[in-house]
Amino acid sequence: MNFLPYVVAAWLFVVGLYGIITSRHLIHLIVCLAVVQSSTYVLLLSIGYRTGAGAPIFANVPPGTPAVDPVVQALALTDIVVGATVTALLLALAVQVHKRRGTLDPNRLRSMRG
Amino acid sequence: MSINALPPLPVVLPLSVAALLIATAPRLPRRVIDLLAIATALAVAILCALLLVRSLDGPIVYWFGGWLPRDGIALGISFVIDPFGAGLALLASVLVVASLIFTWHYFDEVGVLFPVLTLTFLGAMAGFSLTGDLFNLFVFFELMSVAAFALTGYKIEEEEALMGAFNFGVTNSIGAFLVLTGIGLLYGRTGALNLAQMGRTLASAPADGLVIGALVLISTGFAVKAALVPFHFWLADAHAVAPTPVCVLFSGVMVELGLYAVLRVYWTVFAGVLAAHEDRLRPLLLAAGSLTVLVGGVMCFAQAHLKRLLAFSTISHMGVFLMGTACLTADGLAGTGLYVLAHGLVKGGLFLAAGILLNRFESVDENVLRGRGKLLPAVGVLFTLGALGLSGLPPFGTWTGKALIEDAAADLGFHGVSVILFLSSALTGGAVLRVCGAVFLGWGHKENEEGKTPKYQEKETKKKYTRTPLVMIVPVGVLFLLALLAGLWPTLKSETVRAAARFENPQGYADGVLEGSAETLLAVGPKQPPPSGFLSSVTATAGAVVLALTALFVRRLPQSLRRNAWRVGHPALAVLRTLHSGYVGDYVVWIIVGVAMLGGLCAWRFG
Amino acid sequence: MSERGRLLLFVAGAAGFAALLLWGLAGLPAFGDYRGPYGDVINASAVAQRHLTNMASAINFDYRGFDTLGEEYILFTAVTGLALLLREIRSEIEEAPRDASPNRDASDRSDALRWFGLMLAGFTNLFGLYVVIHAHLTPGGGFQGGAILGTACLLVYLAIGYRAFRTVSPKVLMDFADATGAGGYALIGLGTLLAGGAFLQNMLPLGQTGDLLSAGTVPVINLVVGLEVSGGFILMFAEFLKETRKPSREKDA
C-alpha cells in the first residue's frame, strides 16, 4: 500500500506508451498520450498526500489543521491545462489529415522518410 | 522603473504584444502588425543585451511577486540571469527579428496569427533561458512546444506537413512527461522547486536510485527537444515541412535550448551530489555525443532535400555541443557556448537562403534545383559563405568554439574528440558545399542522389518573385556578418570562459540565489587559441570541400572504387534510412530504448 | 521496422524503462508521508500573509503567479494555433471535404433536450461565475470556472444547434475576451512593476480573511484568468464545431 500509487503511475506511463506504439488510429493514439500524461498527475498528487490530513482549504477549519501539500495540486492544475491544449492541437492535426486522406491509420500516413 | 525591474520584461513584453495583436487585429493593417512584431523582437534583443552585460560580473537574481527566500527556502519563482542564459535569449531574439523581416511577404492568408505565435515563441524561449525554477522551466518548455507545434503544421494542405507536426507533437510531449516525472521525483525528495534549493538539499546526502533516476528522466526528456540520438527522429520531419522562417528558429536556438536545460539542471541540482562521479560520467557523454555526430553527419550527407539536410546537420552539431559540455570543464562549456552562438547565426542564415531558393524555384530538392541557381549569384555567394562558416572556417565564430572544445578535450586526454569534430565539420559542411556546387554551378549528375524526396509542390508564398526582394537577402547577410563578428570579438572568448566557470559552480550559484551573497569569482586567465586550433579548422574545411567535390564528380572516379564503396556503404546507409521511417510509433520506441539504455548505463556506473 | 521487431524492441526498452522508474520511485517517501518544506510553509503562513483560505489558489495566483501566467499563455497560444491549423482554405470553400458523409445531417433536437439543455446552460453559467469569483475562498479558481463557463456555451450547442452556439458566443467577443484575459494578466504584473514593487507582487489591500473582496490581487487575477479561459475554450469548441457544418452553406457569425 505504501508504494502502490507510484507503481500505478509507472504502469500508466508504460501502458500508454504501448498504446501509442501499437495504435492503428490517430485519435486512439492521442488518447493514449493522455493516458501517459495522467500518470504524471497520479505521481504528483500521490507525492503530496498526507495520511489523515484534509484538503488545503482553511475556510471552515483553523489554519494549522493538518492538510495535504497544495503545491503539487497547483502543479497538477498546470499540467492538466497543458495536456488539454496539446491534445487539442493534435486533434486538430488529425481532423485535417482525415480531410485530406480519408484515413487515420498512422501506418498508412507517414511523414517524410529517409 | 529602475534597471532592477528589467528581468521580467524579455518575457512579458512579447507575450503582452501578442495578446494586444489578437485583440486589435481586425483594425490594424498588415504592415503595422509586422512592424510592431519586429519592433517588439528588437526591444527584447536590446533588453537581453543589457541583461547580458549586467550579468557578466555576477548573476542577476529576481524574485517574482516579491517573495524573497526565507531561511534557505524559496517561496516564489526566481529568474537567475547569467551570461549563458541572457546570451541564448539574445540569440533567440536576433533570429526572431531576422525571420520576421524575412516574412515581410509571407503568410498573407493567416495575417496576424504568424507574428503572434512567433512572439509567444520568443517570450517562451526568453523565459526558458532566464529562469531559476525547475517547474517554471517546464512551463516555458511547454509554451515553446505548443507554439512550435502550431507553427510546424502551417501547411495544412500537405499530409506530410500534418504528420510532421504530429510526430513532433507526440515525441516532444513524451519528452515533457519524462521531465515532469523527474521533477516529481526530485520534489518528493527535496520538497522544493527552486534549482538552487534542490541542489543544496540533494548535496547533503549521497546519490541513490532516486537521484540517478531523476537525472536520467530529466536529461532524456530534454534530450528529445535537443534532438540527440536516439531521440532525434522528429527533427528532420519537422524541419522538412515547417515554413522556412520557422526552421530558422528551430535549428538556430530551440534545439540548443534543450541541451541548455540539461546543463542548467545538471550544474545546479545534480553537480553537487554527483561530483565524485564526474570521471565516470565523461566517457559516457562523449560516446553519446559521438554517436549523434556520426548519425547526424552521415544522414546529412545522404539527403537531397535541402531543409532535411540542414536539419540533420543541426543534429550532428548537437552531438558536438554535447561533447563539448561533456568535458565538464569551463573551457568545454565556453567552447560550446561560442559554437552555439555562431552556429545559430550561420544555420539561420542558411535556412533563410534556402527559403529564397524555395520562393524562387518552388523546390528545395538538390536534383530539381541543379544549375538553376546560376540566376542568383548573390545568393550563391552567401550560401557558400554559410557552408564555410558551418564547417568552422576561421575567423567565423564556429572556429573559436570548436578550437576551445578540442583544447578542453585534449587537456583531459580524450584525443579522439578531434577526429569526431573533423568528421562533423567535413560531413555537414561538405553536404552544404555539395549543394552549392550543384545548385549554383550546375555540377554533378542527376542520378547521383538516391534521395527519396517528396513529390508534393512546395509553395510558401503566394507571389513568386523574379528579383529576390531585399527583405529576404539582407537578413541572410546580416546573420553571417554577426557570425563573423562573434569570431573576431576580442573579449568574447575570455568572458565566456569566465561565465562558464561560474555556470559550473553549484555552491556559488546556490549561495547567490538563496542568500544573495556575492560569489567568489574564479579568476580565469585568457587563453590564445594555439596554432593547432587554426590548422585543424582549416583542415576540416578542406575535408568538407574534398567531400563535396567527390560527391559531385563521383562519375569521374574509377569504376572499381565506386563499386567497392557502394558495397560497403550502401547496406549501412539503407538501414539507417529505414530507421527514419516517418512513423511515430518507431520514434517513440527509440525514445524508450534510449531512456532504458542511459538508465542502465548510469545504474551500472553509479548505482 | 516490422511490427514484430518494433514490439520486441519496445518490450525490451519498456522493461528497462520500468525498472528505472521503479528504482527511482523506491527512493520516494512512502505514500501518505509528505515531508518536504514547501507545502508546509505555505499551509502555515499563507492565511496570515495573504488573507485567503484556498492554499492552491494562493500558490497559483500569488506565490507562483508567474507560472500561471505562462500556463495561461499556453492556452492562448494553443487557441491561436488551432485557428491556424483549422483555418479555411480556398479549396475547402469550393468543394466538400473527402470525408464528408452525405445524408447524415444531425436530427432535430427533441423538446425535452432543448428545454433541459438551456436550463442547465443558465445554471452552469452561474455556477462557473461562482467558482471564478470565490477562488481565494473555496476550491476552484479562474481555470476551473473558465472551463465551466465554456461548457455552458457547449450546452447551448447540444440543446439547439450550431447557429445558436455562435449567436451566444460571437467570434469577435470571444477573441477579445481571450486576448484581454491573457494581456490583462501580464498588465497586472506590469502594473505592480510600475508601482515600484516586483512583478506580480500582491499590492492591493488584503481585506478580511473570508470576505469576497480580500487577498489583494488574487480575485482580480482570477477574474482575468476566468475571462481568458472561458474565451479560449469557447474559441476552441467553435473551431472544432465549425468542421461539422456544411461547407460554404453556413456563413460564420
mmCIF file of N, CA, C and O in Angstrom, chain C residues 103-134:
data_model
loop_
_atom_site.group_PDB
_atom_site.id
_atom_site.type_symbol
_atom_site.label_atom_id
_atom_site.label_comp_id
_atom_site.label_asym_id
_atom_site.label_seq_id
_atom_site.Cartn_x
_atom_site.Cartn_y
_atom_site.Cartn_z
ATOM 1 N N ASN C 103 -26.155 12.692 -46.369
ATOM 2 C CA ASN C 103 -27.397 12.193 -45.757
ATOM 3 C C ASN C 103 -27.209 11.826 -44.298
ATOM 4 O O ASN C 103 -27.816 10.885 -43.820
ATOM 5 N N ARG C 104 -26.325 12.541 -43.621
ATOM 6 C CA ARG C 104 -26.176 12.242 -42.199
ATOM 7 C C ARG C 104 -26.279 13.523 -41.408
ATOM 8 O O ARG C 104 -25.543 13.739 -40.457
ATOM 9 N N ASP C 105 -27.180 14.416 -41.824
ATOM 10 C CA ASP C 105 -27.363 15.625 -41.044
ATOM 11 C C ASP C 105 -27.851 15.290 -39.657
ATOM 12 O O ASP C 105 -28.562 14.310 -39.459
ATOM 13 N N ALA C 106 -27.508 16.153 -38.708
ATOM 14 C CA ALA C 106 -27.968 15.912 -37.336
ATOM 15 C C ALA C 106 -29.483 16.026 -37.287
ATOM 16 O O ALA C 106 -30.082 16.901 -37.903
ATOM 17 N N SER C 107 -30.106 15.134 -36.548
ATOM 18 C CA SER C 107 -31.559 15.170 -36.460
ATOM 19 C C SER C 107 -31.977 16.326 -35.570
ATOM 20 O O SER C 107 -31.201 16.846 -34.797
ATOM 21 N N ASP C 108 -33.256 16.729 -35.689
ATOM 22 C CA ASP C 108 -33.767 17.806 -34.849
ATOM 23 C C ASP C 108 -33.750 17.376 -33.397
ATOM 24 O O ASP C 108 -34.067 16.239 -33.068
ATOM 25 N N ARG C 109 -33.375 18.360 -32.557
ATOM 26 C CA ARG C 109 -33.366 18.021 -31.132
ATOM 27 C C ARG C 109 -34.779 17.911 -30.615
ATOM 28 O O ARG C 109 -35.675 18.632 -31.041
ATOM 29 N N SER C 110 -34.987 17.062 -29.604
ATOM 30 C CA SER C 110 -36.311 16.948 -29.001
ATOM 31 C C SER C 110 -36.524 18.131 -28.082
ATOM 32 O O SER C 110 -35.598 18.809 -27.656
ATOM 33 N N ASP C 111 -37.816 18.367 -27.786
ATOM 34 C CA ASP C 111 -38.143 19.495 -26.916
ATOM 35 C C ASP C 111 -37.536 19.334 -25.544
ATOM 36 O O ASP C 111 -37.091 20.310 -24.931
ATOM 37 N N ALA C 112 -37.545 18.103 -25.036
ATOM 38 C CA ALA C 112 -37.018 17.877 -23.692
ATOM 39 C C ALA C 112 -35.549 18.255 -23.639
ATOM 40 O O ALA C 112 -35.087 18.918 -22.708
ATOM 41 N N LEU C 113 -34.819 17.839 -24.673
ATOM 42 C CA LEU C 113 -33.390 18.149 -24.714
ATOM 43 C C LEU C 113 -33.181 19.652 -24.759
ATOM 44 O O LEU C 113 -32.338 20.212 -24.054
ATOM 45 N N ARG C 114 -33.957 20.317 -25.588
ATOM 46 C CA ARG C 114 -33.815 21.760 -25.741
ATOM 47 C C ARG C 114 -34.065 22.467 -24.424
ATOM 48 O O ARG C 114 -33.290 23.309 -23.982
ATOM 49 N N TRP C 115 -35.155 22.085 -23.787
ATOM 50 C CA TRP C 115 -35.571 22.769 -22.563
ATOM 51 C C TRP C 115 -34.555 22.527 -21.453
ATOM 52 O O TRP C 115 -34.093 23.458 -20.791
ATOM 53 N N PHE C 116 -34.231 21.253 -21.274
ATOM 54 C CA PHE C 116 -33.339 20.912 -20.184
ATOM 55 C C PHE C 116 -31.942 21.473 -20.409
ATOM 56 O O PHE C 116 -31.292 21.972 -19.481
ATOM 57 N N GLY C 117 -31.482 21.412 -21.684
ATOM 58 C CA GLY C 117 -30.161 21.924 -22.005
ATOM 59 C C GLY C 117 -30.034 23.403 -21.712
ATOM 60 O O GLY C 117 -29.044 23.859 -21.137
ATOM 61 N N LEU C 118 -31.066 24.168 -22.115
ATOM 62 C CA LEU C 118 -30.986 25.612 -21.876
ATOM 63 C C LEU C 118 -30.995 25.927 -20.394
ATOM 64 O O LEU C 118 -30.251 26.803 -19.924
ATOM 65 N N MET C 119 -31.819 25.207 -19.654
ATOM 66 C CA MET C 119 -31.878 25.454 -18.220
ATOM 67 C C MET C 119 -30.523 25.154 -17.586
ATOM 68 O O MET C 119 -29.998 25.918 -16.768
ATOM 69 N N LEU C 120 -29.982 24.028 -18.013
ATOM 70 C CA LEU C 120 -28.684 23.640 -17.468
ATOM 71 C C LEU C 120 -27.602 24.642 -17.874
ATOM 72 O O LEU C 120 -26.707 24.963 -17.089
ATOM 73 N N ALA C 121 -27.714 25.168 -19.084
ATOM 74 C CA ALA C 121 -26.712 26.137 -19.538
ATOM 75 C C ALA C 121 -26.727 27.372 -18.651
ATOM 76 O O ALA C 121 -25.683 27.887 -18.253
ATOM 77 N N GLY C 122 -27.940 27.844 -18.351
ATOM 78 C CA GLY C 122 -28.034 29.013 -17.480
ATOM 79 C C GLY C 122 -27.437 28.746 -16.119
ATOM 80 O O GLY C 122 -26.657 29.552 -15.582
ATOM 81 N N PHE C 123 -27.790 27.596 -15.554
ATOM 82 C CA PHE C 123 -27.282 27.265 -14.227
ATOM 83 C C PHE C 123 -25.762 27.100 -14.260
ATOM 84 O O PHE C 123 -25.054 27.544 -13.342
ATOM 85 N N THR C 124 -25.282 26.464 -15.334
ATOM 86 C CA THR C 124 -23.833 26.233 -15.432
ATOM 87 C C THR C 124 -23.080 27.561 -15.505
ATOM 88 O O THR C 124 -22.010 27.719 -14.915
ATOM 89 N N ASN C 125 -23.639 28.502 -16.248
ATOM 90 C CA ASN C 125 -23.029 29.826 -16.310
ATOM 91 C C ASN C 125 -22.884 30.434 -14.928
ATOM 92 O O ASN C 125 -21.839 30.950 -14.537
ATOM 93 N N LEU C 126 -23.986 30.350 -14.172
ATOM 94 C CA LEU C 126 -23.983 30.918 -12.834
ATOM 95 C C LEU C 126 -22.945 30.229 -11.964
ATOM 96 O O LEU C 126 -22.182 30.874 -11.230
ATOM 97 N N PHE C 127 -22.933 28.909 -12.068
ATOM 98 C CA PHE C 127 -22.002 28.145 -11.254
ATOM 99 C C PHE C 127 -20.559 28.469 -11.622
ATOM 100 O O PHE C 127 -19.696 28.612 -10.745
ATOM 101 N N GLY C 128 -20.332 28.616 -12.926
ATOM 102 C CA GLY C 128 -18.980 28.961 -13.362
ATOM 103 C C GLY C 128 -18.538 30.297 -12.796
ATOM 104 O O GLY C 128 -17.412 30.447 -12.294
ATOM 105 N N LEU C 129 -19.433 31.277 -12.849
ATOM 106 C CA LEU C 129 -19.095 32.587 -12.294
ATOM 107 C C LEU C 129 -18.810 32.473 -10.798
ATOM 108 O O LEU C 129 -17.883 33.105 -10.273
ATOM 109 N N TYR C 130 -19.609 31.664 -10.116
ATOM 110 C CA TYR C 130 -19.406 31.474 -8.678
ATOM 111 C C TYR C 130 -18.017 30.908 -8.406
ATOM 112 O O TYR C 130 -17.306 31.365 -7.505
ATOM 113 N N VAL C 131 -17.630 29.911 -9.204
ATOM 114 C CA VAL C 131 -16.323 29.274 -8.977
ATOM 115 C C VAL C 131 -15.200 30.271 -9.212
ATOM 116 O O VAL C 131 -14.217 30.313 -8.472
ATOM 117 N N VAL C 132 -15.361 31.112 -10.254
ATOM 118 C CA VAL C 132 -14.301 32.072 -10.553
ATOM 119 C C VAL C 132 -14.168 33.089 -9.425
ATOM 120 O O VAL C 132 -13.083 33.399 -8.953
ATOM 121 N N ILE C 133 -15.332 33.593 -8.962
ATOM 122 C CA ILE C 133 -15.279 34.704 -8.007
ATOM 123 C C ILE C 133 -14.773 34.231 -6.654
ATOM 124 O O ILE C 133 -14.110 34.976 -5.931
ATOM 125 N N HIS C 134 -15.071 32.996 -6.277
ATOM 126 C CA HIS C 134 -14.695 32.533 -4.941
ATOM 127 C C HIS C 134 -13.365 31.804 -4.935
ATOM 128 O O HIS C 134 -13.135 30.966 -4.077
#
